[in-house]
Amino acid sequence: MESKTTPITDARILQLLQKDGNQDKGFRLLLETYQERLYWVVRRLVIDHEDANDVVQNCLIKVYRNIHSFEGKSQLYTWLYRIATNEAVTFLKQKKRRMANSVDDESNNLSNKLEADVFFDGEEAQVKLYAAIEILPDKQKLVFNLRYFEEMSYEDMSGVLHTSVGALKASFHHAVKKIENHIRGYEAA
Amino acid sequence: MKKDTDALRKELEKEAPFLARLKEKPGGMTVPEGYFDQLQQEVLKRAATENQRPSRRVFQLWPRMAVAASFVAAIGLSIFLFQPDHPAANQESLAISAEEVDQYISQHIDDFDLDMLIQYASAAENEGGLFNDATLDDPQLQQYMEELLDDIDLETLEELL
């Protein structure tokens, strides 16, 4: 899947947003360019479509409120991904606080939930994958998802998560091993 | 953002062939038909409402901070009693663990000193920070503070006090 975002698009979005009378046009272009990608980043973290819808809407409204404070010190997409991932991780933390179940229960619950989800048509192997991702700590889950699903380079991810490239590589490696072990355990059971 | 597809494929084939094969399979999560058009309309509608809403300033939260001040004083006293040269330091009944402090803060989040947390957030955040303008509403602050509190350890708390 080739990215439809380019530095030219970002420059155009910022140009419109900074020009009086063109902010709405700029924000509309930002939505057209990024809303779908941000939705999928959030969706793969929170899993449920309705949850993802709420989180991504809140994220985009925060972007709207704060876009004037974006100073261009980082890439626009880096800034947007940072807000989206912060919003999703905050949501997950709040959800965890509300749930008294153990991590294993969460993973099993997710398998059952995905199998019954009308907005999930994946195979059993994909259900196992999402259930395995669920056992990862939030930060590691974030690293795995950005790398595996978004195919983000470690350099770009470093800008989003403020973590060194070396640490991100190690985190992804550990995440992959945990997922592999979890799926093997699942198949052996 | 340029996708790192080739490097990822090589990495997965080496480390986790199962995940490399799974990645090639279609299907998975879906969205309702026309969802992204609806999302854009919904966000634009909310954004238009934002423009009409009078901005709320952080200083409107000061009444809550008066309550928070007493909480900060209580924590400060606890930390003072932690000092090794304080006569009360050796009394087991006064020992408070970092977990207990964390738990207390979580339970009393509404009473916590918002200004102090905002200052902490501003110092920690870069331009992606959401506290660059002072027009945040209570749920936003609450959500962000909860996230921050997960990362604040006892040492940081002492520094802030």
mmCIF file of C-alpha atoms in Angstrom:
data_model
loop_
_atom_site.group_PDB
_atom_site.id
_atom_site.type_symbol
_atom_site.label_atom_id
_atom_site.label_comp_id
_atom_site.label_asym_id
_atom_site.label_seq_id
_atom_site.Cartn_x
_atom_site.Cartn_y
_atom_site.Cartn_z
ATOM 1 C CA MET A 1 0.000 0.000 0.000
ATOM 2 C CA GLU A 2 1.659 3.168 -1.165
ATOM 3 C CA SER A 3 1.351 6.234 0.983
ATOM 4 C CA LYS A 4 -0.684 9.028 -0.570
ATOM 5 C CA THR A 5 0.942 11.567 1.713
ATOM 6 C CA THR A 6 3.882 13.541 0.429
ATOM 7 C CA PRO A 7 5.866 16.487 1.752
ATOM 8 C CA ILE A 8 4.081 18.559 -0.907
ATOM 9 C CA THR A 9 0.681 17.636 0.515
ATOM 10 C CA ASP A 10 1.852 18.439 4.027
ATOM 11 C CA ALA A 11 3.262 21.774 2.905
ATOM 12 C CA ARG A 12 -0.021 22.587 1.160
ATOM 13 C CA ILE A 13 -2.056 21.636 4.244
ATOM 14 C CA LEU A 14 0.073 23.847 6.471
ATOM 15 C CA GLN A 15 0.010 26.707 3.975
ATOM 16 C CA LEU A 16 -3.796 26.634 3.933
ATOM 17 C CA LEU A 17 -4.100 26.283 7.686
ATOM 18 C CA GLN A 18 -1.859 29.261 8.301
ATOM 19 C CA LYS A 19 -3.646 31.540 5.851
ATOM 20 C CA ASP A 20 -6.634 33.501 7.117
ATOM 21 C CA GLY A 21 -9.868 32.313 5.563
ATOM 22 C CA ASN A 22 -8.408 29.027 4.351
ATOM 23 C CA GLN A 23 -8.237 27.113 7.638
ATOM 24 C CA ASP A 24 -11.343 25.045 6.951
ATOM 25 C CA LYS A 25 -10.062 24.122 3.506
ATOM 26 C CA GLY A 26 -6.729 23.154 5.037
ATOM 27 C CA PHE A 27 -8.351 21.050 7.727
ATOM 28 C CA ARG A 28 -10.525 19.344 5.125
ATOM 29 C CA LEU A 29 -7.387 18.473 3.121
ATOM 30 C CA LEU A 30 -5.737 17.204 6.289
ATOM 31 C CA LEU A 31 -8.736 14.932 6.924
ATOM 32 C CA GLU A 32 -8.763 13.664 3.344
ATOM 33 C CA THR A 33 -5.061 12.896 3.572
ATOM 34 C CA TYR A 34 -4.757 11.451 7.053
ATOM 35 C CA GLN A 35 -8.060 10.470 8.653
ATOM 36 C CA GLU A 36 -8.104 6.961 7.208
ATOM 37 C CA ARG A 37 -4.529 6.195 8.190
ATOM 38 C CA LEU A 38 -5.029 7.561 11.679
ATOM 39 C CA TYR A 39 -8.216 5.522 12.010
ATOM 40 C CA TRP A 40 -6.349 2.284 11.210
ATOM 41 C CA VAL A 41 -3.526 3.076 13.626
ATOM 42 C CA VAL A 42 -6.115 3.622 16.346
ATOM 43 C CA ARG A 43 -8.362 0.718 15.305
ATOM 44 C CA ARG A 44 -5.547 -1.832 15.451
ATOM 45 C CA LEU A 45 -4.726 -0.649 18.942
ATOM 46 C CA VAL A 46 -8.233 -0.474 20.402
ATOM 47 C CA ILE A 47 -9.674 -3.248 18.120
ATOM 48 C CA ASP A 48 -13.356 -2.325 18.378
ATOM 49 C CA HIS A 49 -14.723 -0.131 15.582
ATOM 50 C CA GLU A 50 -16.970 1.969 17.826
ATOM 51 C CA ASP A 51 -14.105 2.602 20.242
ATOM 52 C CA ALA A 52 -11.821 3.472 17.333
ATOM 53 C CA ASN A 53 -14.440 5.855 15.952
ATOM 54 C CA ASP A 54 -14.663 7.704 19.284
ATOM 55 C CA VAL A 55 -10.904 7.828 19.755
ATOM 56 C CA VAL A 56 -10.106 8.992 16.228
ATOM 57 C CA GLN A 57 -12.791 11.695 16.350
ATOM 58 C CA ASN A 58 -11.379 13.015 19.626
ATOM 59 C CA CYS A 59 -7.905 12.862 18.119
ATOM 60 C CA LEU A 60 -8.927 14.846 15.033
ATOM 61 C CA ILE A 61 -10.714 17.469 17.123
ATOM 62 C CA LYS A 62 -7.548 17.864 19.213
ATOM 63 C CA VAL A 63 -5.620 18.304 15.990
ATOM 64 C CA TYR A 64 -8.105 20.997 14.929
ATOM 65 C CA ARG A 65 -7.804 22.793 18.275
ATOM 66 C CA ASN A 66 -4.030 22.683 18.340
ATOM 67 C CA ILE A 67 -2.969 22.886 14.712
ATOM 68 C CA HIS A 68 -2.092 26.573 15.107
ATOM 69 C CA SER A 69 0.539 25.587 17.671
ATOM 70 C CA PHE A 70 2.272 23.199 15.272
ATOM 71 C CA GLU A 71 5.593 24.872 14.595
ATOM 72 C CA GLY A 72 6.919 22.560 11.909
ATOM 73 C CA LYS A 73 9.831 21.319 14.006
ATOM 74 C CA SER A 74 8.789 17.792 13.098
ATOM 75 C CA GLN A 75 6.943 16.367 10.111
ATOM 76 C CA LEU A 76 3.184 16.885 10.142
ATOM 77 C CA TYR A 77 2.468 13.147 9.997
ATOM 78 C CA THR A 78 4.817 12.572 12.973
ATOM 79 C CA TRP A 79 2.847 15.081 15.004
ATOM 80 C CA LEU A 80 -0.485 13.559 13.921
ATOM 81 C CA TYR A 81 0.615 9.994 14.682
ATOM 82 C CA ARG A 82 1.877 11.102 18.074
ATOM 83 C CA ILE A 83 -1.501 12.578 18.973
ATOM 84 C CA ALA A 84 -3.365 9.529 17.632
ATOM 85 C CA THR A 85 -1.190 7.010 19.449
ATOM 86 C CA ASN A 86 -1.308 9.029 22.704
ATOM 87 C CA GLU A 87 -5.065 9.168 22.464
ATOM 88 C CA ALA A 88 -5.351 5.427 21.781
ATOM 89 C CA VAL A 89 -2.941 4.446 24.570
ATOM 90 C CA THR A 90 -4.773 6.714 27.035
ATOM 91 C CA PHE A 91 -8.019 5.031 26.024
ATOM 92 C CA LEU A 92 -6.480 1.581 26.556
ATOM 93 C CA LYS A 93 -5.185 2.562 30.006
ATOM 94 C CA GLN A 94 -8.590 3.815 31.051
ATOM 95 C CA LYS A 95 -10.199 0.664 29.709
ATOM 96 C CA LYS A 96 -7.735 -1.501 31.626
ATOM 97 C CA ARG A 97 -8.538 0.340 34.847
ATOM 98 C CA ARG A 98 -12.194 -0.391 34.309
ATOM 99 C CA MET A 99 -11.544 -4.084 33.723
ATOM 100 C CA ALA A 100 -10.683 -6.342 36.611
ATOM 101 C CA ASN A 101 -9.773 -9.321 34.412
ATOM 102 C CA SER A 102 -6.259 -10.688 34.029
ATOM 103 C CA VAL A 103 -4.164 -10.244 30.885
ATOM 104 C CA ASP A 104 -4.907 -13.833 29.779
ATOM 105 C CA ASP A 105 -8.594 -13.236 30.188
ATOM 106 C CA GLU A 106 -8.329 -10.096 28.072
ATOM 107 C CA SER A 107 -6.614 -12.094 25.345
ATOM 108 C CA ASN A 108 -9.282 -14.828 25.435
ATOM 109 C CA ASN A 109 -12.044 -12.249 25.572
ATOM 110 C CA LEU A 110 -10.596 -10.563 22.523
ATOM 111 C CA SER A 111 -10.593 -13.836 20.553
ATOM 112 C CA ASN A 112 -14.268 -14.373 21.351
ATOM 113 C CA LYS A 113 -15.087 -10.759 20.608
ATOM 114 C CA LEU A 114 -13.326 -10.775 17.237
ATOM 115 C CA GLU A 115 -15.051 -13.988 16.200
ATOM 116 C CA ALA A 116 -18.409 -12.321 16.883
ATOM 117 C CA ASP A 117 -17.449 -8.902 15.447
ATOM 118 C CA VAL A 118 -19.368 -7.975 12.291
ATOM 119 C CA PHE A 119 -16.509 -5.664 11.323
ATOM 120 C CA PHE A 120 -13.917 -8.445 11.410
ATOM 121 C CA ASP A 121 -13.692 -11.015 8.639
ATOM 122 C CA GLY A 122 -10.214 -12.380 9.288
ATOM 123 C CA GLU A 123 -9.168 -16.010 9.473
ATOM 124 C CA GLU A 124 -8.447 -17.895 12.671
ATOM 125 C CA ALA A 125 -4.739 -17.120 12.325
ATOM 126 C CA GLN A 126 -5.506 -13.406 12.330
ATOM 127 C CA VAL A 127 -7.677 -13.777 15.420
ATOM 128 C CA LYS A 128 -4.738 -15.500 17.116
ATOM 129 C CA LEU A 129 -2.438 -12.699 16.037
ATOM 130 C CA TYR A 130 -4.655 -9.971 17.514
ATOM 131 C CA ALA A 131 -5.121 -12.009 20.686
ATOM 132 C CA ALA A 132 -1.335 -12.350 20.963
ATOM 133 C CA ILE A 133 -0.813 -8.608 20.402
ATOM 134 C CA GLU A 134 -3.236 -8.004 23.261
ATOM 135 C CA ILE A 135 -0.813 -9.524 25.772
ATOM 136 C CA LEU A 136 1.917 -6.988 24.944
ATOM 137 C CA PRO A 137 2.525 -3.958 27.176
ATOM 138 C CA ASP A 138 1.042 -0.798 25.636
ATOM 139 C CA LYS A 139 4.335 0.683 24.426
ATOM 140 C CA GLN A 140 5.477 -2.604 22.885
ATOM 141 C CA LYS A 141 2.057 -3.034 21.272
ATOM 142 C CA LEU A 142 2.449 0.408 19.768
ATOM 143 C CA VAL A 143 5.904 -0.380 18.385
ATOM 144 C CA PHE A 144 4.731 -3.705 16.953
ATOM 145 C CA ASN A 145 1.654 -2.185 15.301
ATOM 146 C CA LEU A 146 3.468 0.781 13.783
ATOM 147 C CA ARG A 147 6.112 -1.523 12.345
ATOM 148 C CA TYR A 148 4.026 -4.537 11.319
ATOM 149 C CA PHE A 149 0.814 -2.922 10.114
ATOM 150 C CA GLU A 150 1.904 0.618 9.223
ATOM 151 C CA GLU A 151 5.307 -0.538 7.938
ATOM 152 C CA MET A 152 6.800 2.543 9.529
ATOM 153 C CA SER A 153 10.575 2.865 9.451
ATOM 154 C CA TYR A 154 12.364 2.870 12.795
ATOM 155 C CA GLU A 155 13.593 6.390 12.059
ATOM 156 C CA ASP A 156 10.052 7.724 11.577
ATOM 157 C CA MET A 157 8.849 5.785 14.618
ATOM 158 C CA SER A 158 11.622 7.349 16.656
ATOM 159 C CA GLY A 159 10.122 10.744 15.821
ATOM 160 C CA VAL A 160 6.639 9.641 16.831
ATOM 161 C CA LEU A 161 7.512 7.839 20.060
ATOM 162 C CA HIS A 162 10.607 9.813 21.131
ATOM 163 C CA THR A 163 12.550 6.595 21.544
ATOM 164 C CA SER A 164 15.924 5.666 20.083
ATOM 165 C CA VAL A 165 16.079 3.513 16.956
ATOM 166 C CA GLY A 166 18.040 0.840 18.844
ATOM 167 C CA ALA A 167 15.445 0.617 21.593
ATOM 168 C CA LEU A 168 12.647 0.399 19.022
ATOM 169 C CA LYS A 169 14.385 -2.439 17.169
ATOM 170 C CA ALA A 170 14.843 -4.317 20.438
ATOM 171 C CA SER A 171 11.220 -3.680 21.396
ATOM 172 C CA PHE A 172 9.940 -4.994 18.053
ATOM 173 C CA HIS A 173 12.176 -8.057 18.311
ATOM 174 C CA HIS A 174 10.836 -8.865 21.801
ATOM 175 C CA ALA A 175 7.266 -8.267 20.673
ATOM 176 C CA VAL A 176 7.676 -10.661 17.742
ATOM 177 C CA LYS A 177 9.098 -13.369 20.013
ATOM 178 C CA LYS A 178 6.288 -12.922 22.560
ATOM 179 C CA ILE A 179 3.670 -13.152 19.827
ATOM 180 C CA GLU A 180 5.286 -16.241 18.356
ATOM 181 C CA ASN A 181 5.434 -17.938 21.763
ATOM 182 C CA HIS A 182 1.850 -17.002 22.564
ATOM 183 C CA ILE A 183 0.565 -18.423 19.283
ATOM 184 C CA ARG A 184 2.590 -21.640 19.765
ATOM 185 C CA GLY A 185 1.156 -21.983 23.262
ATOM 186 C CA TYR A 186 -2.327 -21.383 21.894
ATOM 187 C CA GLU A 187 -1.872 -24.101 19.254
ATOM 188 C CA ALA A 188 -0.381 -26.552 21.749
ATOM 189 C CA ALA A 189 -3.267 -26.103 24.196
ATOM 190 C CA MET B 1 5.944 9.001 5.280
ATOM 191 C CA LYS B 2 7.653 6.421 3.134
ATOM 192 C CA LYS B 3 6.758 2.840 3.966
ATOM 193 C CA ASP B 4 9.588 0.525 4.953
ATOM 194 C CA THR B 5 8.027 -2.529 3.282
ATOM 195 C CA ASP B 6 11.135 -4.267 1.934
ATOM 196 C CA ALA B 7 13.147 -3.965 5.131
ATOM 197 C CA LEU B 8 10.159 -5.191 7.160
ATOM 198 C CA ARG B 9 9.630 -8.201 4.877
ATOM 199 C CA LYS B 10 13.282 -9.215 5.243
ATOM 200 C CA GLU B 11 13.140 -8.679 9.001
ATOM 201 C CA LEU B 12 10.027 -10.841 9.355
ATOM 202 C CA GLU B 13 11.277 -13.601 7.072
ATOM 203 C CA LYS B 14 14.373 -13.837 9.230
ATOM 204 C CA GLU B 15 12.765 -13.476 12.655
ATOM 205 C CA ALA B 16 9.192 -14.678 12.287
ATOM 206 C CA PRO B 17 8.251 -16.398 9.000
ATOM 207 C CA PHE B 18 4.784 -17.087 10.392
ATOM 208 C CA LEU B 19 4.111 -13.362 10.720
ATOM 209 C CA ALA B 20 5.574 -12.729 7.257
ATOM 210 C CA ARG B 21 3.124 -15.246 5.730
ATOM 211 C CA LEU B 22 0.194 -13.934 7.742
ATOM 212 C CA LYS B 23 0.856 -10.410 6.548
ATOM 213 C CA GLU B 24 0.205 -11.483 2.955
ATOM 214 C CA LYS B 25 -3.292 -12.746 3.755
ATOM 215 C CA PRO B 26 -6.233 -10.492 2.930
ATOM 216 C CA GLY B 27 -9.123 -9.768 5.263
ATOM 217 C CA GLY B 28 -9.249 -8.758 8.856
ATOM 218 C CA MET B 29 -10.782 -5.608 10.217
ATOM 219 C CA THR B 30 -13.419 -3.816 8.192
ATOM 220 C CA VAL B 31 -15.501 -0.654 8.535
ATOM 221 C CA PRO B 32 -19.150 0.071 7.703
ATOM 222 C CA GLU B 33 -19.772 1.135 4.119
ATOM 223 C CA GLY B 34 -19.175 4.847 3.579
ATOM 224 C CA TYR B 35 -17.660 5.171 7.039
ATOM 225 C CA PHE B 36 -14.790 7.475 6.124
ATOM 226 C CA ASP B 37 -17.096 9.956 4.379
ATOM 227 C CA GLN B 38 -19.273 9.984 7.488
ATOM 228 C CA LEU B 39 -16.231 10.379 9.712
ATOM 229 C CA GLN B 40 -15.098 13.443 7.795
ATOM 230 C CA GLN B 41 -18.563 15.009 7.974
ATOM 231 C CA GLU B 42 -18.830 14.278 11.687
ATOM 232 C CA VAL B 43 -15.416 15.755 12.456
ATOM 233 C CA LEU B 44 -16.099 18.866 10.359
ATOM 234 C CA LYS B 45 -19.424 19.287 12.163
ATOM 235 C CA ARG B 46 -17.716 19.029 15.547
ATOM 236 C CA ALA B 47 -14.990 21.417 14.398
ATOM 237 C CA ALA B 48 -17.652 23.967 13.381
ATOM 238 C CA THR B 49 -19.191 23.653 16.862
ATOM 239 C CA GLU B 50 -15.747 24.228 18.357
ATOM 240 C CA ASN B 51 -15.544 27.560 16.541
ATOM 241 C CA GLN B 52 -18.827 28.715 18.044
ATOM 242 C CA ARG B 53 -18.017 27.609 21.587
ATOM 243 C CA PRO B 54 -16.477 30.245 23.869
ATOM 244 C CA SER B 55 -13.017 29.164 24.926
ATOM 245 C CA ARG B 56 -12.571 27.974 28.469
ATOM 246 C CA ARG B 57 -9.484 29.149 30.237
ATOM 247 C CA VAL B 58 -7.410 27.148 32.649
ATOM 248 C CA PHE B 59 -7.845 29.769 35.355
ATOM 249 C CA GLN B 60 -11.491 28.763 35.586
ATOM 250 C CA LEU B 61 -10.238 25.684 37.359
ATOM 251 C CA TRP B 62 -8.814 27.623 40.298
ATOM 252 C CA PRO B 63 -11.623 26.717 42.743
ATOM 253 C CA ARG B 64 -10.626 23.082 42.394
ATOM 254 C CA MET B 65 -7.002 24.001 42.946
ATOM 255 C CA ALA B 66 -7.765 25.356 46.397
ATOM 256 C CA VAL B 67 -8.770 21.829 47.386
ATOM 257 C CA ALA B 68 -5.761 20.435 45.554
ATOM 258 C CA ALA B 69 -3.424 22.687 47.570
ATOM 259 C CA SER B 70 -4.346 20.901 50.791
ATOM 260 C CA PHE B 71 -3.627 17.577 49.111
ATOM 261 C CA VAL B 72 -0.190 18.751 47.976
ATOM 262 C CA ALA B 73 0.538 19.943 51.504
ATOM 263 C CA ALA B 74 -0.373 16.501 52.833
ATOM 264 C CA ILE B 75 1.965 14.783 50.376
ATOM 265 C CA GLY B 76 4.674 17.321 51.213
ATOM 266 C CA LEU B 77 4.330 16.464 54.907
ATOM 267 C CA SER B 78 4.608 12.769 54.102
ATOM 268 C CA ILE B 79 7.792 13.344 52.138
ATOM 269 C CA PHE B 80 9.177 15.523 54.936
ATOM 270 C CA LEU B 81 8.607 12.650 57.319
ATOM 271 C CA PHE B 82 10.540 10.377 54.957
ATOM 272 C CA GLN B 83 13.745 12.330 55.685
ATOM 273 C CA PRO B 84 16.212 9.921 57.354
ATOM 274 C CA ASP B 85 17.145 12.448 60.058
ATOM 275 C CA HIS B 86 13.568 13.087 61.063
ATOM 276 C CA PRO B 87 12.675 11.427 64.383
ATOM 277 C CA ALA B 88 9.516 9.978 62.874
ATOM 278 C CA ALA B 89 11.377 8.324 60.026
ATOM 279 C CA ASN B 90 11.963 5.130 61.922
ATOM 280 C CA GLN B 91 8.367 4.651 62.883
ATOM 281 C CA GLU B 92 7.058 1.792 60.808
ATOM 282 C CA SER B 93 3.494 3.095 60.983
ATOM 283 C CA LEU B 94 4.463 6.194 58.977
ATOM 284 C CA ALA B 95 6.142 4.311 56.119
ATOM 285 C CA ILE B 96 4.337 4.936 52.800
ATOM 286 C CA SER B 97 5.332 3.054 49.692
ATOM 287 C CA ALA B 98 5.478 4.561 46.210
ATOM 288 C CA GLU B 99 2.564 2.293 45.261
ATOM 289 C CA GLU B 100 0.474 3.699 48.098
ATOM 290 C CA VAL B 101 1.247 7.265 47.023
ATOM 291 C CA ASP B 102 0.377 6.365 43.443
ATOM 292 C CA GLN B 103 -2.857 4.745 44.568
ATOM 293 C CA TYR B 104 -3.760 7.771 46.684
ATOM 294 C CA ILE B 105 -3.127 10.121 43.774
ATOM 295 C CA SER B 106 -5.241 7.988 41.436
ATOM 296 C CA GLN B 107 -8.106 7.981 43.919
ATOM 297 C CA HIS B 108 -7.869 11.734 44.486
ATOM 298 C CA ILE B 109 -7.181 12.798 40.959
ATOM 299 C CA ASP B 110 -9.974 15.361 41.020
ATOM 300 C CA ASP B 111 -8.325 17.107 43.946
ATOM 301 C CA PHE B 112 -4.838 17.183 42.499
ATOM 302 C CA ASP B 113 -3.029 20.399 41.689
ATOM 303 C CA LEU B 114 -3.851 20.865 38.036
ATOM 304 C CA ASP B 115 -1.503 23.791 37.580
ATOM 305 C CA MET B 116 1.461 21.811 38.792
ATOM 306 C CA LEU B 117 0.620 18.960 36.448
ATOM 307 C CA ILE B 118 0.186 21.334 33.545
ATOM 308 C CA GLN B 119 3.597 22.830 34.255
ATOM 309 C CA TYR B 120 5.041 19.336 34.417
ATOM 310 C CA ALA B 121 3.333 18.442 31.151
ATOM 311 C CA SER B 122 4.526 21.600 29.428
ATOM 312 C CA ALA B 123 8.101 20.903 30.435
ATOM 313 C CA ALA B 124 7.919 17.300 29.276
ATOM 314 C CA GLU B 125 6.033 17.784 26.080
ATOM 315 C CA ASN B 126 7.385 19.131 22.859
ATOM 316 C CA GLU B 127 5.342 20.827 20.197
ATOM 317 C CA GLY B 128 3.029 17.842 20.012
ATOM 318 C CA GLY B 129 1.837 18.684 23.498
ATOM 319 C CA LEU B 130 -1.787 19.474 23.907
ATOM 320 C CA PHE B 131 -1.229 22.133 26.525
ATOM 321 C CA ASN B 132 0.130 24.728 24.198
ATOM 322 C CA ASP B 133 -3.096 26.612 24.248
ATOM 323 C CA ALA B 134 -5.108 27.127 27.372
ATOM 324 C CA THR B 135 -8.491 26.170 26.012
ATOM 325 C CA LEU B 136 -8.748 22.626 27.305
ATOM 326 C CA ASP B 137 -11.876 21.294 28.888
ATOM 327 C CA ASP B 138 -12.068 19.212 32.062
ATOM 328 C CA PRO B 139 -12.339 15.747 30.464
ATOM 329 C CA GLN B 140 -9.233 16.472 28.379
ATOM 330 C CA LEU B 141 -7.255 17.559 31.425
ATOM 331 C CA GLN B 142 -8.508 14.613 33.435
ATOM 332 C CA GLN B 143 -7.517 12.173 30.701
ATOM 333 C CA TYR B 144 -4.096 13.698 30.209
ATOM 334 C CA MET B 145 -3.385 13.899 33.939
ATOM 335 C CA GLU B 146 -4.218 10.244 34.396
ATOM 336 C CA GLU B 147 -1.709 9.408 31.701
ATOM 337 C CA LEU B 148 0.918 11.636 33.278
ATOM 338 C CA LEU B 149 0.384 10.193 36.724
ATOM 339 C CA ASP B 150 1.220 6.749 35.420
ATOM 340 C CA ASP B 151 4.686 8.055 34.650
ATOM 341 C CA ILE B 152 5.298 10.119 37.789
ATOM 342 C CA ASP B 153 7.385 8.321 40.354
ATOM 343 C CA LEU B 154 8.029 9.398 43.925
ATOM 344 C CA GLU B 155 11.299 11.134 43.055
ATOM 345 C CA THR B 156 9.620 13.289 40.413
ATOM 346 C CA LEU B 157 6.852 14.102 42.833
ATOM 347 C CA GLU B 158 9.425 15.217 45.379
ATOM 348 C CA GLU B 159 11.094 17.419 42.768
ATOM 349 C CA LEU B 160 7.786 19.019 41.899
ATOM 350 C CA LEU B 161 7.088 19.760 45.520
#
